[in-house]
PDB file of C-alpha atoms and ligand atoms in Angstrom:
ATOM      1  CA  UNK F   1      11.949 -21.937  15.535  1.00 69.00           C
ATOM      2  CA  UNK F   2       9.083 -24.467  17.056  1.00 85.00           C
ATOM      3  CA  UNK F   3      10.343 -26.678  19.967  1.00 93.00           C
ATOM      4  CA  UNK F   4      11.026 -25.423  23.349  1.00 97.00           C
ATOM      5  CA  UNK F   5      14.283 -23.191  24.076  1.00 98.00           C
ATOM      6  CA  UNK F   6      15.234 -22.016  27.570  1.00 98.00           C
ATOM      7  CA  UNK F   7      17.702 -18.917  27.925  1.00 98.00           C
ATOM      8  CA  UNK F   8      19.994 -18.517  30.778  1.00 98.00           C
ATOM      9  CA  UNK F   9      17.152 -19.499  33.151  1.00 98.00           C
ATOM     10  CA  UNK F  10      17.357 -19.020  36.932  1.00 98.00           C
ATOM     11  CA  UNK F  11      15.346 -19.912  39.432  1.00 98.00           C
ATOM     12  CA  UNK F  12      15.812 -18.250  42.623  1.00 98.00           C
ATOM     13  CA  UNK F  13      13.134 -18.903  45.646  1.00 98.00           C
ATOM     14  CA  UNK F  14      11.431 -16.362  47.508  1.00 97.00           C
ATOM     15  CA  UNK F  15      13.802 -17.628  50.545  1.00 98.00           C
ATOM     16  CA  UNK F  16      16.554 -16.646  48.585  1.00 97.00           C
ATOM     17  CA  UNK F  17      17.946 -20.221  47.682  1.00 98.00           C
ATOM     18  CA  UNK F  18      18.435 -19.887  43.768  1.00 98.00           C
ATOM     19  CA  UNK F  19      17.838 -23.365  42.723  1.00 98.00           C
ATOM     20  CA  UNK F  20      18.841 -23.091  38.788  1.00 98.00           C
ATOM     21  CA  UNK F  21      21.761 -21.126  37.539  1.00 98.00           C
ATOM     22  CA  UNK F  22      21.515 -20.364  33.853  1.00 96.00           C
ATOM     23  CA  UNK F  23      20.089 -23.135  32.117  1.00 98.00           C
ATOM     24  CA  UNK F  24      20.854 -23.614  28.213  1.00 98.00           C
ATOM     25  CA  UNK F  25      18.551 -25.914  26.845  1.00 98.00           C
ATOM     26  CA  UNK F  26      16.946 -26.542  22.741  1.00 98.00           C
ATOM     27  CA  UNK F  27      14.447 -29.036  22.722  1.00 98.00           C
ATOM     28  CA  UNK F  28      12.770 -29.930  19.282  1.00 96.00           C
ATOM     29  CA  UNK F  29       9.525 -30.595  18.571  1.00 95.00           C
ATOM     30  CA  UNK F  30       8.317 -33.939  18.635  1.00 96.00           C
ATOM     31  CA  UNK F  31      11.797 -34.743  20.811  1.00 97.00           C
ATOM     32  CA  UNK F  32      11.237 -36.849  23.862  1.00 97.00           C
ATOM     33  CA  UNK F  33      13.509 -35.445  26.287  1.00 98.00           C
ATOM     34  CA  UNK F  34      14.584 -36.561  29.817  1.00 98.00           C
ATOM     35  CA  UNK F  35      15.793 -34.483  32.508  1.00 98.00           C
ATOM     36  CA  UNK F  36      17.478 -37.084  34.804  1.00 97.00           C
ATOM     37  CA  UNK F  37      19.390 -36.166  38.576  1.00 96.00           C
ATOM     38  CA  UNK F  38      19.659 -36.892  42.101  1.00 95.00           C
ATOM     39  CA  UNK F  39      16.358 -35.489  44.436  1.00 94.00           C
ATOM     40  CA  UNK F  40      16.843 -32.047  44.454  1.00 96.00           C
ATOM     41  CA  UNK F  41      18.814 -31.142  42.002  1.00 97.00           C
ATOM     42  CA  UNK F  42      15.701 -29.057  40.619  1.00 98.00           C
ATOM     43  CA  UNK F  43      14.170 -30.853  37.852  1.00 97.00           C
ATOM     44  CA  UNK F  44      10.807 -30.521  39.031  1.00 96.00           C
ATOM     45  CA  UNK F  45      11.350 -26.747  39.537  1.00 97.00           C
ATOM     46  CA  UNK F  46      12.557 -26.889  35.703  1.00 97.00           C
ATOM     47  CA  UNK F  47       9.374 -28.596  34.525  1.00 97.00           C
ATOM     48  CA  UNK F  48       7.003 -26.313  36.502  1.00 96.00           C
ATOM     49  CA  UNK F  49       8.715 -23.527  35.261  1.00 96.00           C
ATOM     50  CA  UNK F  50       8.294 -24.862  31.636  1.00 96.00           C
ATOM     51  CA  UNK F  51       4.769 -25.553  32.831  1.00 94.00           C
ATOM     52  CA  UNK F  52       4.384 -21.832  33.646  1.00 93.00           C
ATOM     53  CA  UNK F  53       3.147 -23.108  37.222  1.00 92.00           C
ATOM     54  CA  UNK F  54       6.106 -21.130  38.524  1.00 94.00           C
ATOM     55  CA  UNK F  55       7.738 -17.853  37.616  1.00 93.00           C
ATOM     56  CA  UNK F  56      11.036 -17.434  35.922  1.00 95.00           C
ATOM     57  CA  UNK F  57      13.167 -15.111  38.068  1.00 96.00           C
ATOM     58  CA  UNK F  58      15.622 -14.806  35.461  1.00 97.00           C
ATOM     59  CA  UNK F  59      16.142 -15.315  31.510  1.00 97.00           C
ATOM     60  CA  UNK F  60      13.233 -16.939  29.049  1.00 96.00           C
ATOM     61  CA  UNK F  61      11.138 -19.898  28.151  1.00 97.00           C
ATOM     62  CA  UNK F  62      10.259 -19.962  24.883  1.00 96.00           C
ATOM     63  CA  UNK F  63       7.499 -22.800  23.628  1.00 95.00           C
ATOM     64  CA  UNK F  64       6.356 -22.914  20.390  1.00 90.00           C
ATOM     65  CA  UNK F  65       7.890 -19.262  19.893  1.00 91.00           C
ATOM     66  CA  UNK F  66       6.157 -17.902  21.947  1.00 92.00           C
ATOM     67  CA  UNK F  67       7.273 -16.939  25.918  1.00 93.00           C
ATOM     68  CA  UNK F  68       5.655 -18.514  28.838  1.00 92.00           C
ATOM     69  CA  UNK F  69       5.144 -15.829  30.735  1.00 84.00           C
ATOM     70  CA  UNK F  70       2.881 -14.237  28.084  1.00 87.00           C
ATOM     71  CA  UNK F  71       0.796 -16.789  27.604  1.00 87.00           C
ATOM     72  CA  UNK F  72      -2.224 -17.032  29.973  1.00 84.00           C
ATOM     73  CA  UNK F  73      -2.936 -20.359  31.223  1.00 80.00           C
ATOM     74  CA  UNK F  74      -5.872 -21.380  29.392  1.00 77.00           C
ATOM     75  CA  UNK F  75      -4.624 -20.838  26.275  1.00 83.00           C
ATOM     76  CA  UNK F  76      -1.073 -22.694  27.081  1.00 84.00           C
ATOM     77  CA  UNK F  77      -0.745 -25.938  24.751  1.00 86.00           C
ATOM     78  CA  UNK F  78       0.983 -28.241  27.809  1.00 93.00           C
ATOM     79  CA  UNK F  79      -0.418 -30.707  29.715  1.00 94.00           C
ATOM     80  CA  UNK F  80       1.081 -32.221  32.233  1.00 94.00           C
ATOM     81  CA  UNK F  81       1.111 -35.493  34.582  1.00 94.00           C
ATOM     82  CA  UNK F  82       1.894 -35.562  38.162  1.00 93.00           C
ATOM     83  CA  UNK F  83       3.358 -38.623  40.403  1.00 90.00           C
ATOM     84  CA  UNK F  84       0.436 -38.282  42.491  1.00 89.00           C
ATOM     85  CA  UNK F  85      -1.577 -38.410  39.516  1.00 90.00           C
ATOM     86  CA  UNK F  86      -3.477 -35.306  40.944  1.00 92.00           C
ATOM     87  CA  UNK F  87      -7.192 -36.105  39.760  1.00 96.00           C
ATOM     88  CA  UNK F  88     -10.359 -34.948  40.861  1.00 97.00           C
ATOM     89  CA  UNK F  89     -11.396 -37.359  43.907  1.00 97.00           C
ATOM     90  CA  UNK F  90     -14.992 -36.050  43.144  1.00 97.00           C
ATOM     91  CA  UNK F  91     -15.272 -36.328  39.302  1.00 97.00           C
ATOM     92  CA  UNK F  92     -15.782 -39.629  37.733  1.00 98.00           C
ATOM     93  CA  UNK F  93     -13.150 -41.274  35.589  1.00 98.00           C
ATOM     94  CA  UNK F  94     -15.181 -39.879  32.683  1.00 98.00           C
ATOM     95  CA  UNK F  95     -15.616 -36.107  34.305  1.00 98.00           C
ATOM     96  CA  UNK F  96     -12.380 -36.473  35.145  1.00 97.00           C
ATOM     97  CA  UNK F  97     -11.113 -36.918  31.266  1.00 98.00           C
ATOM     98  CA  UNK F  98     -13.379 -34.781  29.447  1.00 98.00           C
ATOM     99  CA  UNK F  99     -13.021 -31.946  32.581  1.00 96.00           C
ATOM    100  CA  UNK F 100     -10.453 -29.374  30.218  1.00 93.00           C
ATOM    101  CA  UNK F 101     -12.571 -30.396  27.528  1.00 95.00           C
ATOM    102  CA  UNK F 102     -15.546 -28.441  27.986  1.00 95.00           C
ATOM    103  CA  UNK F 103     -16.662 -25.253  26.731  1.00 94.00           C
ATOM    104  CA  UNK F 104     -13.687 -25.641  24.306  1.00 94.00           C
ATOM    105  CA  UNK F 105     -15.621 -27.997  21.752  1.00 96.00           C
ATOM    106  CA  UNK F 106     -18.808 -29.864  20.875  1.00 97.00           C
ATOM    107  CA  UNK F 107     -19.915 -32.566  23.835  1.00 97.00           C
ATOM    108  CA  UNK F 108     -19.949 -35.249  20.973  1.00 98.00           C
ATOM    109  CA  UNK F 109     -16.450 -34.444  20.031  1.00 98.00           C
ATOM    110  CA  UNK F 110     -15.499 -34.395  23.835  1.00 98.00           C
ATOM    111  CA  UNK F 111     -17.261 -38.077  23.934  1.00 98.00           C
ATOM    112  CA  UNK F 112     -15.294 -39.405  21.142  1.00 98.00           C
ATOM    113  CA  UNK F 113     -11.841 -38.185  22.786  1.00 97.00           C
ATOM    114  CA  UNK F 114     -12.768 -39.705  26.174  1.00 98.00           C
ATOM    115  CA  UNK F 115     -13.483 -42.712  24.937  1.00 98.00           C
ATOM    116  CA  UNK F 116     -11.166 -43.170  21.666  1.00 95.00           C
ATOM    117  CA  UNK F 117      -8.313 -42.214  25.043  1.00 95.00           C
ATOM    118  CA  UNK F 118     -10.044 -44.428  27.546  1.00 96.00           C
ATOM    119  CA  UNK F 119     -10.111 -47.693  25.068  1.00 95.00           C
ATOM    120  CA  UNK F 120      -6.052 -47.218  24.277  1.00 90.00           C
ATOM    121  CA  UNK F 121      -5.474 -46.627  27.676  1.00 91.00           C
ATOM    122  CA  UNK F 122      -7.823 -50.277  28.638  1.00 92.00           C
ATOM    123  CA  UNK F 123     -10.017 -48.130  31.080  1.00 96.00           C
ATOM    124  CA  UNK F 124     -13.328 -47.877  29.407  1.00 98.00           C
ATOM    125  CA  UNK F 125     -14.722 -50.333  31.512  1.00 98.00           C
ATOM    126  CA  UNK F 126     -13.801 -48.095  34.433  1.00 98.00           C
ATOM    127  CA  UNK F 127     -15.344 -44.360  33.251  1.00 98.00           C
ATOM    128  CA  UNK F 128     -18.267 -44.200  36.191  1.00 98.00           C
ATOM    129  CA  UNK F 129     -15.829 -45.029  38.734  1.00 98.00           C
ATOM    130  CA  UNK F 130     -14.608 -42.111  41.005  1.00 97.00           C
ATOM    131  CA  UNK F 131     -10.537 -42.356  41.697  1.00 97.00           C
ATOM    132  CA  UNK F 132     -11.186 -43.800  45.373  1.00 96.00           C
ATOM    133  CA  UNK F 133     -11.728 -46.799  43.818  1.00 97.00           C
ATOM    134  CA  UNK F 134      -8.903 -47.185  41.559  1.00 96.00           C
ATOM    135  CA  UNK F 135      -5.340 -48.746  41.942  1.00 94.00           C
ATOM    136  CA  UNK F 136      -2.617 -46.602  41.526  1.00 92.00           C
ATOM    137  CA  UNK F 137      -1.953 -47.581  38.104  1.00 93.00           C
ATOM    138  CA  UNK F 138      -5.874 -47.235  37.157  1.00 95.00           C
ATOM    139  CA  UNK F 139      -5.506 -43.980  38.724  1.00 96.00           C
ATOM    140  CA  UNK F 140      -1.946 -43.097  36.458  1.00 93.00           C
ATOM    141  CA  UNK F 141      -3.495 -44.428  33.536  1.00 94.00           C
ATOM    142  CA  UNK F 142      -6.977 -41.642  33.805  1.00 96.00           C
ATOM    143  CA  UNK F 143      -3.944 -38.754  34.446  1.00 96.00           C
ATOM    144  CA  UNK F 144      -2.344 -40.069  31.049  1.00 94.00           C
ATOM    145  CA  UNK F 145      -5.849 -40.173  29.366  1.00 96.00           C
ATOM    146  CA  UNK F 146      -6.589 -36.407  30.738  1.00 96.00           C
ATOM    147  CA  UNK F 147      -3.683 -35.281  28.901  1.00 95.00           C
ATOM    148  CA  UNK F 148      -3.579 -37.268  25.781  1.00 94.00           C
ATOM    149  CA  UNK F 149      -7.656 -35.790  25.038  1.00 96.00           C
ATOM    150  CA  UNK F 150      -6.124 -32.049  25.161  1.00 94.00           C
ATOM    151  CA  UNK F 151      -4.160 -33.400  21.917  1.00 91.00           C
ATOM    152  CA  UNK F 152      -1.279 -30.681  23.606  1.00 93.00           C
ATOM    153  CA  UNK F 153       1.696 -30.033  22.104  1.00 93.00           C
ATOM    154  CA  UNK F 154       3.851 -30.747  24.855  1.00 96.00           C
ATOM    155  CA  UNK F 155       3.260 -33.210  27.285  1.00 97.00           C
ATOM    156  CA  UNK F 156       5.175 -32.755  30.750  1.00 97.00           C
ATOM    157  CA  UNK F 157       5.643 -35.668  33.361  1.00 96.00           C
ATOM    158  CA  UNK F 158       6.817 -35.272  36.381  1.00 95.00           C
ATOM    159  CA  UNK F 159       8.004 -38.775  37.846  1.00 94.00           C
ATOM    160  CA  UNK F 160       4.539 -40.045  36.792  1.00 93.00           C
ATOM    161  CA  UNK F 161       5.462 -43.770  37.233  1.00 92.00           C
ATOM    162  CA  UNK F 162       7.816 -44.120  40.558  1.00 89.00           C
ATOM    163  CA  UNK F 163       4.572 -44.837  42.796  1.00 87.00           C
ATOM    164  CA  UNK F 164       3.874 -47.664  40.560  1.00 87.00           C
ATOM    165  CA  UNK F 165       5.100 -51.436  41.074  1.00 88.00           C
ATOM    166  CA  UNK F 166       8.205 -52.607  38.806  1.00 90.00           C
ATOM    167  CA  UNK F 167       6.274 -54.896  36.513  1.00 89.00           C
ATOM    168  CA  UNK F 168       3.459 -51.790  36.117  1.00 88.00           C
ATOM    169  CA  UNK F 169       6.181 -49.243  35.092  1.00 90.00           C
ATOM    170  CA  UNK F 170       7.612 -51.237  32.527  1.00 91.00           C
ATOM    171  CA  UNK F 171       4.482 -51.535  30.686  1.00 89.00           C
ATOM    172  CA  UNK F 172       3.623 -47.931  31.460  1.00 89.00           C
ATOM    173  CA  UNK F 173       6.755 -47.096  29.837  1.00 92.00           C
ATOM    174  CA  UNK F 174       6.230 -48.651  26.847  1.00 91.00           C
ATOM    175  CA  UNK F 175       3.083 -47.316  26.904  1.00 90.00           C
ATOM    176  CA  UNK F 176       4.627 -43.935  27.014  1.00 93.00           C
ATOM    177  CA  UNK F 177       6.964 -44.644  24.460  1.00 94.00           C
ATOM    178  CA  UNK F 178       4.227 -46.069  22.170  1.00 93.00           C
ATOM    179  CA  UNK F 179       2.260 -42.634  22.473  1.00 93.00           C
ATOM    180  CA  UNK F 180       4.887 -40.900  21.341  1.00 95.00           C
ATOM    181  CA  UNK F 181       5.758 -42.756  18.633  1.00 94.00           C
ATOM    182  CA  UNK F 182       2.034 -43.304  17.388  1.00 92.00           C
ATOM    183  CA  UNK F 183       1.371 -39.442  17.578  1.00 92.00           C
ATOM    184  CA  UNK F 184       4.363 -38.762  15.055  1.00 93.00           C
ATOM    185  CA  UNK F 185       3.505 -41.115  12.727  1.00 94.00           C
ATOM    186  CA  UNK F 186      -0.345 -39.568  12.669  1.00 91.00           C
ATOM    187  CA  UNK F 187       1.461 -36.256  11.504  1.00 91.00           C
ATOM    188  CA  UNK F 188       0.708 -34.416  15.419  1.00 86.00           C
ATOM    189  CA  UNK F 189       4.084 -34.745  17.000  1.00 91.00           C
ATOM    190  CA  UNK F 190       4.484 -34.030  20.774  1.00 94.00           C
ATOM    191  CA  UNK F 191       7.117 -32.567  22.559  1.00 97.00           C
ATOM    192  CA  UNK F 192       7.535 -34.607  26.195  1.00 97.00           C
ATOM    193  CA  UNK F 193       9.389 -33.865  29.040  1.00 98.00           C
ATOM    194  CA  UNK F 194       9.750 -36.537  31.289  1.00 97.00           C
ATOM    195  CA  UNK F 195      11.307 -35.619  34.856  1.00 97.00           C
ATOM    196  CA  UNK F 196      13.071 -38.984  36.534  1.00 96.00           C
ATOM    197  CA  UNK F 197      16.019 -39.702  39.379  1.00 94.00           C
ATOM    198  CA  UNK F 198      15.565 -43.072  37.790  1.00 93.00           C
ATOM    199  CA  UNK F 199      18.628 -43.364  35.541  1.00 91.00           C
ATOM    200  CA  UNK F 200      17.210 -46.878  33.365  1.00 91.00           C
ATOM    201  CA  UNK F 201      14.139 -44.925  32.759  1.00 93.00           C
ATOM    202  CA  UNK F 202      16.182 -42.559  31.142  1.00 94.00           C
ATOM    203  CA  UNK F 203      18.203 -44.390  28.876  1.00 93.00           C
ATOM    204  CA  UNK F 204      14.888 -46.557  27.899  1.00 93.00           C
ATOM    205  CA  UNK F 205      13.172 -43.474  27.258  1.00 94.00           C
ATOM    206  CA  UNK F 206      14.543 -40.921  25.969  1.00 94.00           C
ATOM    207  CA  UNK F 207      15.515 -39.418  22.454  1.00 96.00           C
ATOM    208  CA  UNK F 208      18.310 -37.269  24.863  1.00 97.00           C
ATOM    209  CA  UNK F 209      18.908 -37.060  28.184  1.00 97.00           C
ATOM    210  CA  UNK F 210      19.973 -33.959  30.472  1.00 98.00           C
ATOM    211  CA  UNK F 211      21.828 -34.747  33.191  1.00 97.00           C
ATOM    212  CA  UNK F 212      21.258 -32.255  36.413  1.00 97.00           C
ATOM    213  CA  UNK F 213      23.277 -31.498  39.454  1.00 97.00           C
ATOM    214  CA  UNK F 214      22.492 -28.652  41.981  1.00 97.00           C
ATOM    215  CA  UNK F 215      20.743 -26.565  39.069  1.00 98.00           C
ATOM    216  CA  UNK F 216      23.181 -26.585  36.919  1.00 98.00           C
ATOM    217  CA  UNK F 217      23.387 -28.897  33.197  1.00 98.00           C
ATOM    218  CA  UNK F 218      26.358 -31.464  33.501  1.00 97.00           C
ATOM    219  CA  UNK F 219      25.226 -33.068  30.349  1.00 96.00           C
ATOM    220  CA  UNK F 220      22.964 -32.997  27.246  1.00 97.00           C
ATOM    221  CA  UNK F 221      23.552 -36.386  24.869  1.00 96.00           C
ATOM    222  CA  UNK F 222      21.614 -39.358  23.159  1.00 95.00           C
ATOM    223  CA  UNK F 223      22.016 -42.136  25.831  1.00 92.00           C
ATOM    224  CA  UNK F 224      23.815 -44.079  23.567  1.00 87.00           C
ATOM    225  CA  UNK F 225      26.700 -41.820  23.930  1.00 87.00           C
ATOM    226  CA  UNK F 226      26.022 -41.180  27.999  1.00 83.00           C
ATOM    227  CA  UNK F 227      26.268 -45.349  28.080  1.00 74.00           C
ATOM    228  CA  UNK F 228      29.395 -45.853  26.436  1.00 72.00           C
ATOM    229  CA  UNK F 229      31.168 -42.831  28.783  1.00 64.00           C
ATOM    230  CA  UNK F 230      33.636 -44.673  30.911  1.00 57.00           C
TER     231      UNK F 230
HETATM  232  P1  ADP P   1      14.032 -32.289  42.314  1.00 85.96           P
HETATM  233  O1  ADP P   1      12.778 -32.265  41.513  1.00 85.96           O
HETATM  234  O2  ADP P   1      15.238 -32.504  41.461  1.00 85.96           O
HETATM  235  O3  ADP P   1      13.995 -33.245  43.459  1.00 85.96           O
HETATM  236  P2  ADP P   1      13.178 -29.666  43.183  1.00 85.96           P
HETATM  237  O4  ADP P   1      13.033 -28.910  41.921  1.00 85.96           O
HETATM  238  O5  ADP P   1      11.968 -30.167  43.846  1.00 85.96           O
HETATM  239  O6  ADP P   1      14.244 -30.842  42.960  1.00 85.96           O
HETATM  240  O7  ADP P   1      13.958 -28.761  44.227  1.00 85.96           O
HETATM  241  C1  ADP P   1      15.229 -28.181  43.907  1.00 85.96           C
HETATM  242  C2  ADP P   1      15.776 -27.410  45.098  1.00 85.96           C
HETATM  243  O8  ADP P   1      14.945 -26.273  45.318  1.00 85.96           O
HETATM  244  C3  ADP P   1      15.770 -28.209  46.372  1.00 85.96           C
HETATM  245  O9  ADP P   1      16.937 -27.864  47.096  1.00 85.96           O
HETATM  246  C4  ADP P   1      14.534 -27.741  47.092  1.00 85.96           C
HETATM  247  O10 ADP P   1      14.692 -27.834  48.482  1.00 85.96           O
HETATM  248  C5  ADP P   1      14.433 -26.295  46.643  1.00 85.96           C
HETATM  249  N1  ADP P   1      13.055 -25.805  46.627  1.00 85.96           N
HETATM  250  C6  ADP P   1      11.998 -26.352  45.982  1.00 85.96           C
HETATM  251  N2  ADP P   1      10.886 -25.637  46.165  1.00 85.96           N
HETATM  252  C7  ADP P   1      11.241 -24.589  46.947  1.00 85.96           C
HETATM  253  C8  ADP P   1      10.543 -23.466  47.496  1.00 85.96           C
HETATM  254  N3  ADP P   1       9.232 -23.273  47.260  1.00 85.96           N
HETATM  255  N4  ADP P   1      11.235 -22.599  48.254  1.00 85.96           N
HETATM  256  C9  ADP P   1      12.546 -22.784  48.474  1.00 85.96           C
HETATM  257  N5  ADP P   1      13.267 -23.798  47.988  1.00 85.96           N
HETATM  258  C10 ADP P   1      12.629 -24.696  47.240  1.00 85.96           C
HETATM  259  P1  ADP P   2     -22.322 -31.781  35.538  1.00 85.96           P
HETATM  260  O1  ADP P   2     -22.740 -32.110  36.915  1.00 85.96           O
HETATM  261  O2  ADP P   2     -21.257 -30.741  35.450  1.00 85.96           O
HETATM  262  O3  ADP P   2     -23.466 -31.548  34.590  1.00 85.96           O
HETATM  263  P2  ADP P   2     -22.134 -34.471  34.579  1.00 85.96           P
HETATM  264  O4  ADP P   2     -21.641 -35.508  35.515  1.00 85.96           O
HETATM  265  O5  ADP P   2     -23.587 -34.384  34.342  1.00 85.96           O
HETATM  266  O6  ADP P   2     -21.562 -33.080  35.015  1.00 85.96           O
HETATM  267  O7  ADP P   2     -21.376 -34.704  33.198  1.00 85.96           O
HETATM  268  C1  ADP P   2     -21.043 -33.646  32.303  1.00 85.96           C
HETATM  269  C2  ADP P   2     -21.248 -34.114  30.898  1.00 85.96           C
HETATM  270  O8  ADP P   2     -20.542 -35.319  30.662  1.00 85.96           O
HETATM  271  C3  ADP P   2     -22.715 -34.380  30.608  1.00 85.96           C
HETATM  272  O9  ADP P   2     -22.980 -33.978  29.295  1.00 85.96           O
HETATM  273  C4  ADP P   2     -22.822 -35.865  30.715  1.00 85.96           C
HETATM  274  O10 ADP P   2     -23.833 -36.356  29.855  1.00 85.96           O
HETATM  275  C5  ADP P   2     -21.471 -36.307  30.208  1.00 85.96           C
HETATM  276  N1  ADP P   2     -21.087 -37.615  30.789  1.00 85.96           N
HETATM  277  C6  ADP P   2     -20.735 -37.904  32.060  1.00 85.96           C
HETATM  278  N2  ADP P   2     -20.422 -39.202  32.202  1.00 85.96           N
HETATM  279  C7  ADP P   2     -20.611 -39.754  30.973  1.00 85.96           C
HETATM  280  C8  ADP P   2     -20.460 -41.065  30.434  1.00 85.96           C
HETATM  281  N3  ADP P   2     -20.039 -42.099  31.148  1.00 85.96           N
HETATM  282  N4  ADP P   2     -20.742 -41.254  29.135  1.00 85.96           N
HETATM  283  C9  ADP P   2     -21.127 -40.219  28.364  1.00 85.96           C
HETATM  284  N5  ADP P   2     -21.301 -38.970  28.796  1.00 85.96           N
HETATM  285  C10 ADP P   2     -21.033 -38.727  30.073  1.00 85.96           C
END
């Protein structure tokens, strides 16, 4: 079974606040799932998890089956994209892109990723800048481009777009959605995970949506059906 499945999964803190309590979860591949809540409720401790950037106390990640925990990190097939976009303030926009790249492939294959990414994402004209001098959505637009040239398997964003302007995340959206869609139809469909408190986001967005409250799964459903709940 491809796709991502998550086993009675807890997450309890070193402090001793347990902030999942046995999440159920099949994702498919090539699904674009949302995980949707109130702040706190532990969605971004669900991604990371899923990210393998933080352990599982309890239960099992599964991705692409094979568990999380076994895999070591450079050989993990996720990529994911922060809300503070988390680049390299030192790297050019280029360095910055082909970064994960190298060692892993020919330079002149790396070249024609960066750019092939950098001309869908309309920032070639913007590869020898550093990220200083970039506007936030320049600067969201080089995270998106770092992951897209890994050509993962699973994409994972956490709130990428909330420190972006309204007009800005509605294009990045479709943006988003367009990426998706494009990579199915070339035959190399992507899981994504997108993390949001934003609940329009996640009706626009999402194949399903799972609803979170306090660690726990009130909901999985197509947001059709969430919509029409009374
Ligand atoms: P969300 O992404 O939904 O806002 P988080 O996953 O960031 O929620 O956090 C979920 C809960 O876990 C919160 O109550 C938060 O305070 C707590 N938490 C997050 N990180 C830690 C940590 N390192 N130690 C203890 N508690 C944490
Ligand atoms: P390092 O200091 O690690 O050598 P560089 O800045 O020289 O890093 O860049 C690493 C690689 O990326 C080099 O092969 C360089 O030629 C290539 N590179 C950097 N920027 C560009 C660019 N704008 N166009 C094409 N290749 C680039």
């Amino acid at each position: 079974m491809s796709g991502i499945q998550l086993h009675d999964v807890k997450k309890i803190y070193p402090n001793g606040f347990q902030a999942l309590h046995g999440i159920e979860l099949s994702i498919q591949e090539g699904e674009f799932m949302v995980f949707v809540g109130p702040s706190g409720c532990a969605k971004s401790t669900l991604l990371r998890m899923i990210a393998g950037l933080e352990s599982v106390s309890e239960g099992e990640i599964v991705i692409q089956n094979r568990c999380v925990n076994q895999v070591l990190p450079k050989d993990r097939e996720v990529a994911m994209v922060f809300q503070n976009y988390a680049l390299y303030p030192h790297m050019t926009v280029y360095k910055n892109m082909a970064f994960s790249l190298q060692g892993k492939m020919p330079r002149d294959e790396i070249d024609r990723r960066v750019r092939e990414a950098a001309e869908n994402l309309e920032i070639s004209h913007l590869l020898e800048r550093k990220p200083g001098q970039l506007s936030g959505g320049q600067c969201q637009r080089v995270a998106l481009g770092r992951a897209i040239v890994r050509r993962p398997r699973v994409f994972l964003f956490d709130e990428p777009l909330s420190n972006l302007d309204a007009k800005l995340r509605v294009s990045m959206r479709l943006q988003l959605i367009n990426l998706h869609q494009q990579l199915k139809a070339e035959g190399l469909p992507s899981t994504m995970i997108y993390v949001t408190h934003d609940q329009v986001e996640a009706m626009t967005m999402g194949d399903r949506i799972c609803v979170l409250d306090r660690g726990v799964i009130q909901q999985v459903d197509k947001p059709v059906t969430l919509y029409h709940q009374p």
